[in-house]
Amino acid sequence: TASSSGGGGMAPLPTVASPADPTQPHAESSALLMEELPLEFQDAFSTLVSTNEAGAVNSSLDIIQKLVTNATTKGQDENDPEKAAKFRRVRLSNTKINAALVQMEGAVELMMSIGFQLHHEDGEDYLIYPPHTQTQPWAPSALSQIKAYGSK
């Protein structure tokens, strides 16, 4: 868990690591959401929010939310499989994606816990959400947790 240990000149992290804090809005619902989520997701989320700078975490979570939403909705369009494939494929060398995922400890693991798979092809690394993947029943709770943290 993250605690305000002070020092280092970094801005203190929001108290999301202790979701039962009654001073935080939606603290109880956040605690309940985390209990429903797989340990792999919880660990990756905790690592992301506790080991990276708060502003960068918010930016990363916004991008993760958009990528997951696109992969699980537009990426499953059977009427246009070529277009759908673009929404399921994330090139990790893309500057914005690299900053939001690769350079953020826990972010790639968070994406993989949701169902993305790491692939290497043509000298590039990608996160790919497989077509026709059954969305995990806990995925809406995971997206809610990501959104709730990012909106603080």
Phi, psi and omega in degrees: 000149179275137175230158180278089182273354176070177177076173175081347178074001179275151176295141179297144179287146173300159187277035179294336181292340175240075189297347180277001180298115184293346179282346180269133177296142178062023183300316182293317180293326176296318180296318180294319179300314182297325180294332182278344188269148179300150181303322179301317178293312182302316180297314181295318180297313180298318178298314181301311186281340183260347184246000182237160180295139188305315180296320179292325178297314180299317178296316179299314181295324176299316181292317178301315180301316181294316181296316181293316180298314179297317182295324184271352178242280181300330181286355181249010181292107182284344180286336180220076186299329180292315178293319180300321181300326180296329181279348180259357188242125182239114179277116187288345178276350175303132187306310182294318179293319180300315180294322185278333185243300187295318183278357182252111181302125178098344186289313179297319179297324177297314178299318181292328179293337180274343176133353177289149179238141180278128180230147176238118178212142180053039177075009181239150173258137181228152163256126183235130174266114186301144178294153177059026178284130176288120179297133180300142180298337180269356183302318177300322177294322178297315179296323177297319179296316179298314181294318182297319180292316182294337183268003181280000000 
